[in-house]
């Protein structure tokens, strides 16, 4: 009974983490609304690059664009792998690392409060927890 409950919780963690990352990606491509819309953080890629540069003040603006592209690539990749349940433990650990990088960058460059406001540490903790679950429901991993 316990493993079934854990497997279901793992499925929920996979879905929520995937949606969380894809929502952030959608925002930086303007899919959540136009500039100034309620609940929209970046509105477009250019604003996201400016924010990335804020988190990485040591980087030039072109380097910030590359860093933003790398972060976006991994957020999309990890989301898709989590949805599919493919290499879930490794993907979840990678997600936790990515979230912790975001959290540390935000804490250093913006404020110690920023990672808490955006629940980045909560996402990192959820991903770490997911990385410890052996099997989750409806996962490609279960077929391998």
PDB file of C-alpha atoms in Angstrom:
ATOM      1  CA  UNK A   1       0.000   0.000   0.000  1.00  0.00           C
ATOM      2  CA  UNK A   2       2.803   2.427   0.891  1.00  0.00           C
ATOM      3  CA  UNK A   3       4.547   2.005  -2.493  1.00  0.00           C
ATOM      4  CA  UNK A   4       1.287   2.720  -4.345  1.00  0.00           C
ATOM      5  CA  UNK A   5       0.809   5.947  -2.388  1.00  0.00           C
ATOM      6  CA  UNK A   6       4.431   6.925  -2.993  1.00  0.00           C
ATOM      7  CA  UNK A   7       4.074   6.145  -6.694  1.00  0.00           C
ATOM      8  CA  UNK A   8       1.012   8.405  -6.896  1.00  0.00           C
ATOM      9  CA  UNK A   9       2.781  11.186  -4.994  1.00  0.00           C
ATOM     10  CA  UNK A  10       5.702  10.824  -7.401  1.00  0.00           C
ATOM     11  CA  UNK A  11       3.345  11.260 -10.348  1.00  0.00           C
ATOM     12  CA  UNK A  12       1.961  14.445  -8.815  1.00  0.00           C
ATOM     13  CA  UNK A  13       5.467  15.768  -8.178  1.00  0.00           C
ATOM     14  CA  UNK A  14       6.468  15.008 -11.778  1.00  0.00           C
ATOM     15  CA  UNK A  15       3.462  16.840 -13.193  1.00  0.00           C
ATOM     16  CA  UNK A  16       3.652  19.861 -10.890  1.00  0.00           C
ATOM     17  CA  UNK A  17       7.395  20.347 -11.372  1.00  0.00           C
ATOM     18  CA  UNK A  18       7.008  20.027 -15.142  1.00  0.00           C
ATOM     19  CA  UNK A  19       4.152  22.525 -15.248  1.00  0.00           C
ATOM     20  CA  UNK A  20       6.049  24.931 -12.987  1.00  0.00           C
ATOM     21  CA  UNK A  21       9.055  25.009 -15.291  1.00  0.00           C
ATOM     22  CA  UNK A  22       7.016  25.187 -18.499  1.00  0.00           C
ATOM     23  CA  UNK A  23       4.955  28.032 -17.055  1.00  0.00           C
ATOM     24  CA  UNK A  24       8.147  30.046 -16.518  1.00  0.00           C
ATOM     25  CA  UNK A  25       9.251  29.246 -20.069  1.00  0.00           C
ATOM     26  CA  UNK A  26       5.845  30.293 -21.425  1.00  0.00           C
ATOM     27  CA  UNK A  27       6.154  33.602 -19.590  1.00  0.00           C
ATOM     28  CA  UNK A  28       9.502  34.443 -21.156  1.00  0.00           C
ATOM     29  CA  UNK A  29       8.021  33.875 -24.618  1.00  0.00           C
ATOM     30  CA  UNK A  30       4.976  36.039 -23.908  1.00  0.00           C
ATOM     31  CA  UNK A  31       2.471  33.173 -23.811  1.00  0.00           C
ATOM     32  CA  UNK A  32       0.944  34.268 -20.482  1.00  0.00           C
ATOM     33  CA  UNK A  33       0.074  37.717 -21.754  1.00  0.00           C
ATOM     34  CA  UNK A  34       1.273  41.042 -22.991  1.00  0.00           C
ATOM     35  CA  UNK A  35       3.632  43.326 -21.095  1.00  0.00           C
ATOM     36  CA  UNK A  36       1.878  44.733 -18.040  1.00  0.00           C
ATOM     37  CA  UNK A  37      -0.637  41.873 -17.804  1.00  0.00           C
ATOM     38  CA  UNK A  38      -1.420  40.616 -14.309  1.00  0.00           C
ATOM     39  CA  UNK A  39       0.757  37.736 -13.187  1.00  0.00           C
ATOM     40  CA  UNK A  40       3.262  38.144 -16.011  1.00  0.00           C
ATOM     41  CA  UNK A  41       6.893  38.328 -14.882  1.00  0.00           C
ATOM     42  CA  UNK A  42       9.023  38.793 -17.992  1.00  0.00           C
ATOM     43  CA  UNK A  43       6.544  39.182 -20.863  1.00  0.00           C
ATOM     44  CA  UNK A  44       9.188  38.506 -23.507  1.00  0.00           C
ATOM     45  CA  UNK A  45      12.625  37.080 -24.148  1.00  0.00           C
ATOM     46  CA  UNK A  46      14.386  40.460 -23.955  1.00  0.00           C
ATOM     47  CA  UNK A  47      13.107  41.114 -20.429  1.00  0.00           C
ATOM     48  CA  UNK A  48      14.075  37.595 -19.418  1.00  0.00           C
ATOM     49  CA  UNK A  49      17.630  38.197 -20.688  1.00  0.00           C
ATOM     50  CA  UNK A  50      17.781  41.423 -18.663  1.00  0.00           C
ATOM     51  CA  UNK A  51      16.690  39.448 -15.580  1.00  0.00           C
ATOM     52  CA  UNK A  52      19.224  36.710 -16.365  1.00  0.00           C
ATOM     53  CA  UNK A  53      21.891  39.417 -16.547  1.00  0.00           C
ATOM     54  CA  UNK A  54      20.720  40.703 -13.138  1.00  0.00           C
ATOM     55  CA  UNK A  55      21.217  37.212 -11.703  1.00  0.00           C
ATOM     56  CA  UNK A  56      24.603  36.898 -13.398  1.00  0.00           C
ATOM     57  CA  UNK A  57      26.159  40.380 -13.171  1.00  0.00           C
ATOM     58  CA  UNK A  58      29.597  38.947 -13.974  1.00  0.00           C
ATOM     59  CA  UNK A  59      28.370  37.987 -17.459  1.00  0.00           C
ATOM     60  CA  UNK A  60      28.110  40.276 -20.443  1.00  0.00           C
ATOM     61  CA  UNK A  61      24.686  40.764 -21.998  1.00  0.00           C
ATOM     62  CA  UNK A  62      25.446  38.298 -24.845  1.00  0.00           C
ATOM     63  CA  UNK A  63      26.660  35.778 -22.254  1.00  0.00           C
ATOM     64  CA  UNK A  64      23.462  36.357 -20.246  1.00  0.00           C
ATOM     65  CA  UNK A  65      21.452  35.526 -23.357  1.00  0.00           C
ATOM     66  CA  UNK A  66      23.383  32.264 -23.709  1.00  0.00           C
ATOM     67  CA  UNK A  67      22.883  31.461 -20.010  1.00  0.00           C
ATOM     68  CA  UNK A  68      19.171  32.195 -20.368  1.00  0.00           C
ATOM     69  CA  UNK A  69      19.035  29.929 -23.403  1.00  0.00           C
ATOM     70  CA  UNK A  70      20.777  27.125 -21.531  1.00  0.00           C
ATOM     71  CA  UNK A  71      18.417  27.482 -18.547  1.00  0.00           C
ATOM     72  CA  UNK A  72      15.407  27.495 -20.869  1.00  0.00           C
ATOM     73  CA  UNK A  73      16.669  24.416 -22.723  1.00  0.00           C
ATOM     74  CA  UNK A  74      17.053  22.470 -19.474  1.00  0.00           C
ATOM     75  CA  UNK A  75      13.691  23.620 -18.121  1.00  0.00           C
ATOM     76  CA  UNK A  76      11.974  22.366 -21.281  1.00  0.00           C
ATOM     77  CA  UNK A  77      14.003  19.136 -21.391  1.00  0.00           C
ATOM     78  CA  UNK A  78      13.489  18.334 -17.708  1.00  0.00           C
ATOM     79  CA  UNK A  79       9.757  19.130 -17.970  1.00  0.00           C
ATOM     80  CA  UNK A  80       9.251  16.775 -20.894  1.00  0.00           C
ATOM     81  CA  UNK A  81      11.276  14.005 -19.238  1.00  0.00           C
ATOM     82  CA  UNK A  82       9.319  14.429 -16.001  1.00  0.00           C
ATOM     83  CA  UNK A  83       5.982  14.302 -17.844  1.00  0.00           C
ATOM     84  CA  UNK A  84       7.051  11.092 -19.540  1.00  0.00           C
ATOM     85  CA  UNK A  85       8.593   9.653 -16.393  1.00  0.00           C
ATOM     86  CA  UNK A  86      11.824   8.895 -18.248  1.00  0.00           C
ATOM     87  CA  UNK A  87      14.960   8.597 -16.115  1.00  0.00           C
ATOM     88  CA  UNK A  88      12.901  10.220 -13.404  1.00  0.00           C
ATOM     89  CA  UNK A  89      15.423  10.019 -10.586  1.00  0.00           C
ATOM     90  CA  UNK A  90      18.236  11.555 -12.647  1.00  0.00           C
ATOM     91  CA  UNK A  91      15.921  14.148 -14.186  1.00  0.00           C
ATOM     92  CA  UNK A  92      14.537  15.090 -10.774  1.00  0.00           C
ATOM     93  CA  UNK A  93      18.056  15.490  -9.389  1.00  0.00           C
ATOM     94  CA  UNK A  94      18.965  17.679 -12.385  1.00  0.00           C
ATOM     95  CA  UNK A  95      15.833  19.733 -11.759  1.00  0.00           C
ATOM     96  CA  UNK A  96      16.795  20.164  -8.106  1.00  0.00           C
ATOM     97  CA  UNK A  97      20.272  21.331  -9.111  1.00  0.00           C
ATOM     98  CA  UNK A  98      18.840  23.799 -11.627  1.00  0.00           C
ATOM     99  CA  UNK A  99      16.419  25.186  -9.022  1.00  0.00           C
ATOM    100  CA  UNK A 100      19.210  25.504  -6.456  1.00  0.00           C
ATOM    101  CA  UNK A 101      21.344  27.414  -8.980  1.00  0.00           C
ATOM    102  CA  UNK A 102      18.393  29.756  -9.547  1.00  0.00           C
ATOM    103  CA  UNK A 103      17.852  30.135  -5.787  1.00  0.00           C
ATOM    104  CA  UNK A 104      21.479  30.944  -5.010  1.00  0.00           C
ATOM    105  CA  UNK A 105      21.702  33.391  -7.921  1.00  0.00           C
ATOM    106  CA  UNK A 106      18.497  35.113  -6.818  1.00  0.00           C
ATOM    107  CA  UNK A 107      19.611  35.291  -3.182  1.00  0.00           C
ATOM    108  CA  UNK A 108      23.003  36.780  -4.081  1.00  0.00           C
ATOM    109  CA  UNK A 109      21.939  39.137  -6.863  1.00  0.00           C
ATOM    110  CA  UNK A 110      18.392  40.190  -5.925  1.00  0.00           C
ATOM    111  CA  UNK A 111      17.700  39.461  -2.247  1.00  0.00           C
ATOM    112  CA  UNK A 112      17.625  36.575   0.178  1.00  0.00           C
ATOM    113  CA  UNK A 113      13.827  36.901   0.058  1.00  0.00           C
ATOM    114  CA  UNK A 114      13.521  36.398  -3.741  1.00  0.00           C
ATOM    115  CA  UNK A 115      13.892  32.584  -3.877  1.00  0.00           C
ATOM    116  CA  UNK A 116      11.227  32.292  -1.191  1.00  0.00           C
ATOM    117  CA  UNK A 117       8.839  34.647  -3.003  1.00  0.00           C
ATOM    118  CA  UNK A 118       9.057  32.501  -6.130  1.00  0.00           C
ATOM    119  CA  UNK A 119       9.068  29.154  -4.263  1.00  0.00           C
ATOM    120  CA  UNK A 120      12.302  28.150  -5.962  1.00  0.00           C
ATOM    121  CA  UNK A 121      13.548  26.374  -2.848  1.00  0.00           C
ATOM    122  CA  UNK A 122      10.230  24.541  -2.541  1.00  0.00           C
ATOM    123  CA  UNK A 123      10.615  23.326  -6.128  1.00  0.00           C
ATOM    124  CA  UNK A 124      14.185  22.243  -5.388  1.00  0.00           C
ATOM    125  CA  UNK A 125      13.027  20.328  -2.317  1.00  0.00           C
ATOM    126  CA  UNK A 126      10.180  18.702  -4.252  1.00  0.00           C
ATOM    127  CA  UNK A 127      12.597  17.646  -6.987  1.00  0.00           C
ATOM    128  CA  UNK A 128      15.029  16.229  -4.414  1.00  0.00           C
ATOM    129  CA  UNK A 129      12.201  14.255  -2.851  1.00  0.00           C
ATOM    130  CA  UNK A 130      11.162  12.969  -6.279  1.00  0.00           C
ATOM    131  CA  UNK A 131      14.734  11.849  -6.934  1.00  0.00           C
ATOM    132  CA  UNK A 132      14.419   9.423  -4.005  1.00  0.00           C
ATOM    133  CA  UNK A 133      11.241   7.708  -5.224  1.00  0.00           C
ATOM    134  CA  UNK A 134      11.907   4.395  -6.956  1.00  0.00           C
ATOM    135  CA  UNK A 135       8.745   4.143  -9.060  1.00  0.00           C
ATOM    136  CA  UNK A 136       6.016   6.584 -10.000  1.00  0.00           C
ATOM    137  CA  UNK A 137       2.684   5.949 -11.720  1.00  0.00           C
ATOM    138  CA  UNK A 138       2.392   6.170 -15.499  1.00  0.00           C
ATOM    139  CA  UNK A 139       6.140   6.415 -16.108  1.00  0.00           C
ATOM    140  CA  UNK A 140       8.196   5.202 -19.023  1.00  0.00           C
ATOM    141  CA  UNK A 141      10.691   4.076 -16.361  1.00  0.00           C
ATOM    142  CA  UNK A 142       8.229   1.350 -15.351  1.00  0.00           C
ATOM    143  CA  UNK A 143       8.472  -0.197 -18.833  1.00  0.00           C
ATOM    144  CA  UNK A 144      12.268  -0.346 -18.887  1.00  0.00           C
TER     145      UNK A 144
END
